[in-house]
Coordinates of C-alpha atoms in Angstrom, one line a residue:
M1 CA 0.6 -13.1 -51.0
S2 CA 1.9 -11.8 -54.4
E3 CA 4.1 -14.1 -56.8
Q4 CA 7.1 -11.6 -56.1
Q5 CA 6.9 -12.3 -52.4
L6 CA 7.4 -16.1 -52.8
S7 CA 10.9 -17.4 -52.0
E8 CA 12.9 -19.7 -54.1
H9 CA 12.9 -22.4 -51.6
R10 CA 9.3 -23.5 -51.6
H11 CA 9.2 -26.8 -53.5
I12 CA 9.8 -29.4 -50.8
S13 CA 6.1 -30.1 -49.9
F14 CA 6.4 -33.7 -51.2
T15 CA 8.6 -34.7 -48.2
A16 CA 6.0 -33.4 -45.9
H17 CA 3.5 -36.2 -47.5
Y18 CA 6.1 -38.9 -46.8
T19 CA 7.2 -38.0 -43.4
G20 CA 3.5 -37.3 -42.6
Y21 CA 2.4 -41.1 -43.7
M22 CA 5.8 -42.2 -41.6
W23 CA 4.4 -40.8 -38.3
Y24 CA 1.1 -42.3 -38.9
L25 CA 2.9 -45.7 -39.4
M26 CA 4.6 -45.0 -36.3
G27 CA 1.2 -44.8 -34.4
I28 CA 1.9 -41.2 -33.4
S29 CA -0.4 -39.5 -35.5
H30 CA -4.0 -39.0 -36.7
P31 CA -5.2 -40.7 -40.0
A32 CA -6.1 -37.4 -41.4
F33 CA -2.6 -36.6 -41.6
A34 CA -2.0 -39.6 -43.7
T35 CA -2.2 -38.9 -47.6
K36 CA -2.5 -40.9 -50.6
K37 CA 0.7 -39.3 -51.8
G38 CA 2.4 -40.3 -48.6
K39 CA 1.6 -43.7 -48.7
W40 CA 2.5 -44.1 -52.2
L41 CA 5.9 -42.8 -51.5
T42 CA 6.2 -45.0 -48.4
T43 CA 5.4 -47.8 -50.6
L44 CA 8.0 -47.0 -53.1
L45 CA 10.8 -46.3 -50.5
H46 CA 10.2 -49.3 -48.4
P47 CA 12.9 -51.6 -49.8
L48 CA 15.4 -49.1 -49.9
E49 CA 15.0 -48.5 -46.2
V50 CA 15.1 -51.9 -45.3
W51 CA 18.1 -52.3 -47.4
S52 CA 19.6 -49.1 -45.7
E53 CA 18.7 -50.3 -42.2
R54 CA 20.5 -53.7 -42.9
F55 CA 23.6 -52.6 -44.7
I56 CA 24.3 -48.9 -43.7
G57 CA 22.9 -48.8 -40.2
G58 CA 20.5 -46.2 -40.5
S59 CA 17.5 -45.3 -42.7
I60 CA 15.1 -42.2 -43.3
R61 CA 12.6 -43.8 -41.2
R62 CA 15.0 -44.3 -38.2
T63 CA 16.4 -40.7 -38.5
L64 CA 12.7 -39.3 -38.5
T65 CA 11.9 -41.3 -35.2
Q66 CA 15.2 -39.9 -33.5
R67 CA 14.6 -36.5 -34.5
H68 CA 10.9 -36.4 -33.5
V69 CA 11.4 -38.1 -30.2
L70 CA 14.2 -35.4 -29.4
I71 CA 12.3 -32.4 -30.2
D72 CA 9.2 -33.9 -28.4
E73 CA 11.3 -34.5 -25.2
A74 CA 12.8 -31.0 -25.4
L75 CA 9.3 -29.2 -25.9
L76 CA 7.8 -31.4 -23.0
K77 CA 10.8 -30.2 -20.9
L78 CA 10.1 -26.3 -21.7
I79 CA 6.4 -26.7 -21.4
E80 CA 6.5 -28.4 -17.8
A81 CA 9.1 -25.9 -16.6
Q82 CA 7.2 -22.7 -18.3
P83 CA 3.5 -23.4 -18.7
D84 CA 2.6 -20.2 -20.4
I85 CA 5.4 -20.8 -23.2
Q86 CA 4.0 -19.9 -26.6
V87 CA 4.7 -22.5 -29.3
I88 CA 5.5 -21.8 -33.2
E89 CA 6.2 -24.6 -35.3
I90 CA 7.4 -23.3 -39.0
A91 CA 7.4 -25.7 -42.0
A92 CA 5.0 -27.8 -39.8
G93 CA 3.8 -29.9 -42.9
L94 CA 1.7 -32.7 -41.6
S95 CA 3.6 -33.2 -38.6
P96 CA 1.2 -34.5 -35.6
R97 CA 3.1 -32.4 -32.8
G98 CA 0.9 -29.6 -32.6
W99 CA -2.2 -31.8 -32.5
S100 CA -0.6 -34.2 -30.1
F101 CA 0.7 -31.5 -27.9
R102 CA -3.0 -29.6 -27.9
R103 CA -4.6 -32.7 -26.6
K104 CA -2.1 -32.8 -24.0
F105 CA -2.0 -29.1 -23.0
P106 CA -5.3 -27.6 -24.1
E107 CA -4.3 -24.3 -22.9
L108 CA -1.2 -24.3 -24.9
R109 CA -0.7 -21.5 -27.5
Y110 CA 0.6 -23.4 -30.5
I111 CA 0.6 -21.9 -34.1
E112 CA 1.6 -23.9 -36.9
V113 CA 3.3 -22.4 -40.2
D114 CA 3.8 -23.5 -43.8
L115 CA 3.4 -21.9 -47.3
P116 CA 0.0 -21.5 -48.5
D117 CA -0.9 -25.0 -50.1
M118 CA 0.4 -26.9 -47.3
A119 CA -0.8 -24.4 -44.5
K120 CA -4.4 -25.1 -46.2
A121 CA -3.9 -29.0 -46.1
K122 CA -2.9 -28.8 -42.6
R123 CA -6.0 -26.9 -41.9
D124 CA -8.2 -29.2 -43.5
A125 CA -6.5 -32.4 -41.8
L126 CA -6.9 -30.6 -38.3
D127 CA -10.4 -29.9 -38.8
K128 CA -10.8 -33.9 -39.6
A129 CA -8.8 -34.5 -36.5
G130 CA -11.1 -32.6 -34.3
Q131 CA -9.1 -29.4 -34.0
A132 CA -10.9 -26.8 -36.5
D133 CA -9.8 -24.0 -34.0
A134 CA -6.0 -24.8 -34.1
E135 CA -3.9 -21.9 -35.3
V136 CA -2.4 -22.2 -38.7
M137 CA -0.6 -19.7 -40.7
A138 CA 0.6 -19.3 -44.4
V139 CA 3.9 -17.4 -44.2
D140 CA 6.9 -17.5 -46.3
L141 CA 9.8 -17.5 -44.1
F142 CA 12.2 -16.0 -46.3
T143 CA 10.1 -12.6 -47.1
P144 CA 9.1 -9.9 -44.5
E145 CA 6.2 -11.7 -43.6
I146 CA 8.1 -13.5 -41.0
R147 CA 7.4 -10.9 -38.6
K148 CA 3.6 -11.8 -38.7
L149 CA 4.8 -15.2 -36.7
F150 CA 5.3 -13.0 -33.4
E151 CA 2.7 -10.1 -33.9
K152 CA 0.1 -11.7 -32.2
L153 CA 2.1 -13.3 -29.3
D154 CA 2.3 -11.9 -25.7
S155 CA 5.8 -10.2 -25.3
N156 CA 5.3 -11.0 -21.5
K157 CA 5.6 -14.8 -22.1
P158 CA 8.5 -17.1 -23.5
V159 CA 8.5 -18.3 -26.9
V160 CA 9.9 -21.7 -28.6
V161 CA 10.1 -21.9 -32.2
I162 CA 10.5 -25.6 -33.7
S163 CA 11.8 -26.7 -37.0
E164 CA 12.1 -30.5 -38.3
G165 CA 13.2 -31.7 -41.2
L166 CA 13.9 -28.3 -42.6
V167 CA 17.6 -26.9 -42.3
N168 CA 19.5 -28.9 -44.8
Y169 CA 17.4 -27.8 -47.5
F170 CA 18.9 -24.3 -47.5
N171 CA 22.4 -23.0 -48.1
K172 CA 24.2 -21.4 -45.5
D173 CA 23.3 -18.0 -46.4
M174 CA 19.6 -18.7 -46.0
L175 CA 20.0 -20.5 -42.7
A176 CA 21.8 -17.2 -41.7
Q177 CA 19.0 -15.2 -43.0
L178 CA 16.4 -17.3 -41.4
W179 CA 18.2 -18.1 -37.9
G180 CA 19.1 -14.3 -37.9
A181 CA 15.5 -13.1 -38.3
L182 CA 14.0 -15.7 -35.8
A183 CA 16.8 -14.4 -33.1
D184 CA 15.8 -10.8 -34.1
H185 CA 12.4 -11.0 -33.5
G186 CA 12.9 -13.7 -30.1
K187 CA 14.8 -11.0 -28.5
A188 CA 11.8 -9.1 -27.7
F189 CA 10.4 -11.9 -25.4
P190 CA 12.0 -12.6 -21.7
K191 CA 13.0 -16.0 -23.0
F192 CA 13.5 -17.3 -26.5
Y193 CA 14.1 -21.0 -27.7
Y194 CA 14.7 -22.6 -31.1
L195 CA 14.6 -26.2 -31.4
T196 CA 15.5 -28.0 -34.4
D197 CA 17.1 -31.2 -36.1
L198 CA 19.8 -30.9 -38.5
C199 CA 21.9 -33.5 -40.8
P200 CA 25.7 -33.3 -40.3
E201 CA 28.1 -33.9 -43.1
P202 CA 28.1 -37.9 -43.1
V203 CA 31.8 -38.0 -41.7
N204 CA 32.9 -41.3 -39.5
H205 CA 30.9 -43.6 -41.7
R206 CA 32.0 -46.3 -44.0
F207 CA 29.0 -45.6 -46.3
A208 CA 29.4 -41.6 -46.3
Q209 CA 29.5 -41.7 -50.1
V210 CA 26.3 -43.5 -50.5
V211 CA 24.9 -41.0 -48.1
W212 CA 26.2 -38.2 -50.1
K213 CA 24.7 -39.7 -53.3
S214 CA 21.1 -39.8 -51.7
S215 CA 21.2 -36.6 -50.4
Q216 CA 21.9 -35.4 -54.1
L217 CA 18.9 -37.3 -55.3
L218 CA 16.7 -35.5 -52.7
R219 CA 18.3 -32.1 -53.8
F220 CA 16.9 -32.9 -57.4
L221 CA 13.7 -34.4 -56.2
S222 CA 12.8 -31.4 -53.9
R223 CA 14.3 -28.7 -56.1
S224 CA 15.9 -27.3 -53.0
A225 CA 19.5 -26.6 -52.0
F226 CA 19.7 -29.7 -49.9
S227 CA 23.1 -30.1 -48.6
F228 CA 25.6 -30.7 -45.5
H229 CA 26.7 -27.9 -43.7
F230 CA 28.6 -28.8 -40.7
T231 CA 31.2 -31.4 -39.6
S232 CA 31.6 -30.9 -35.8
P233 CA 29.3 -29.6 -32.9
Q234 CA 31.5 -26.5 -32.3
E235 CA 30.8 -25.0 -35.7
V236 CA 27.0 -25.5 -35.3
K237 CA 27.8 -23.6 -32.1
D238 CA 29.6 -20.9 -33.7
F239 CA 27.2 -20.4 -36.4
F240 CA 24.2 -20.1 -34.4
K241 CA 26.4 -17.4 -32.2
D242 CA 26.9 -15.5 -35.1
C243 CA 23.2 -15.2 -35.6
G244 CA 22.6 -13.8 -32.4
Y245 CA 22.0 -16.7 -30.0
E246 CA 23.6 -16.9 -26.8
K247 CA 23.4 -20.5 -25.3
V248 CA 23.5 -23.6 -27.6
Y249 CA 23.2 -27.2 -26.7
I250 CA 23.7 -30.2 -29.2
E251 CA 22.8 -33.7 -28.6
Q252 CA 23.7 -36.8 -30.9
P253 CA 21.3 -39.8 -30.6
S254 CA 24.1 -42.2 -29.9
Q255 CA 25.5 -40.4 -27.0
S256 CA 25.3 -42.2 -23.7
D257 CA 23.5 -39.4 -21.8
K258 CA 22.6 -35.7 -21.9
T259 CA 26.4 -34.5 -21.8
E260 CA 27.3 -33.0 -24.7
V261 CA 30.0 -34.9 -27.0
E262 CA 32.5 -32.5 -28.8
A263 CA 33.1 -34.6 -31.8
H264 CA 31.0 -35.9 -34.6
I265 CA 30.2 -39.4 -33.5
G266 CA 28.4 -40.7 -36.9
D267 CA 25.0 -40.0 -36.4
F268 CA 23.3 -39.0 -39.2
V269 CA 20.9 -36.5 -37.5
W270 CA 21.5 -34.1 -34.4
F271 CA 19.4 -32.4 -32.1
V272 CA 20.1 -28.5 -31.4
Q273 CA 18.3 -26.0 -28.7
A274 CA 19.8 -22.5 -29.0
T275 CA 18.5 -19.8 -26.6
I276 CA 18.3 -16.1 -26.0
E277 CA 17.4 -14.8 -22.3
N278 CA 16.3 -11.1 -22.3
S279 CA 17.4 -9.9 -18.7
S280 CA 15.8 -6.5 -19.2
L281 CA 12.5 -7.8 -19.7

């Protein structure tokens, strides 16, 4: 990959170390995904996390748990309903999801994707975790290389793309480019699903300004365009449909059941499942 092909949105890997170590502490990961840098970041942020949970009612680690569980639940349902589904996790970082689901479903086609340095780190970690044959790809999603995600897949089988902790690092133009490209390629398959989390604007919360200030710090540290884009579920649905998706389901962690809530009820993270069905295939 040439330097000219690299997008400007590639300096966020430090968050992968933090989340990777948090998943390890949660008992859902393998020690191979827990780095020294992740341990250092987790130790550094622990006092802030404790304060945040006590006084704000939320924290990074709580948000991590909520989004991870919601995505896992949705993916499990898709696999159980369509055992031949093919899985691509973009910006996979040091997430244990691929490792975990390949253990549960040995025949599952699960491809993990990230930028070159992180992809190499993930390959090394998977090797240590006993999955040297796992599929890991180095792809910059904001270049024409994105087509490589789909080239080796079976066009007669459904596909699901997953992203976690990614959406808010890009501005809306970049999101439209990414989600639109995924939709364009997804239309070549009988069914295409996109599972993601996103952080809505922190409205309806008494500490909204604190959350805003924290997000600006993260934007600086990650050298990214980290920001909030949506204030209501309908805004999210409209945006996805403009990108080419047909059905959009949104779940907020504090809603009482799986019935969608039209208003923003104060959660720091939402789960989204967007779907395209190709009836001609």
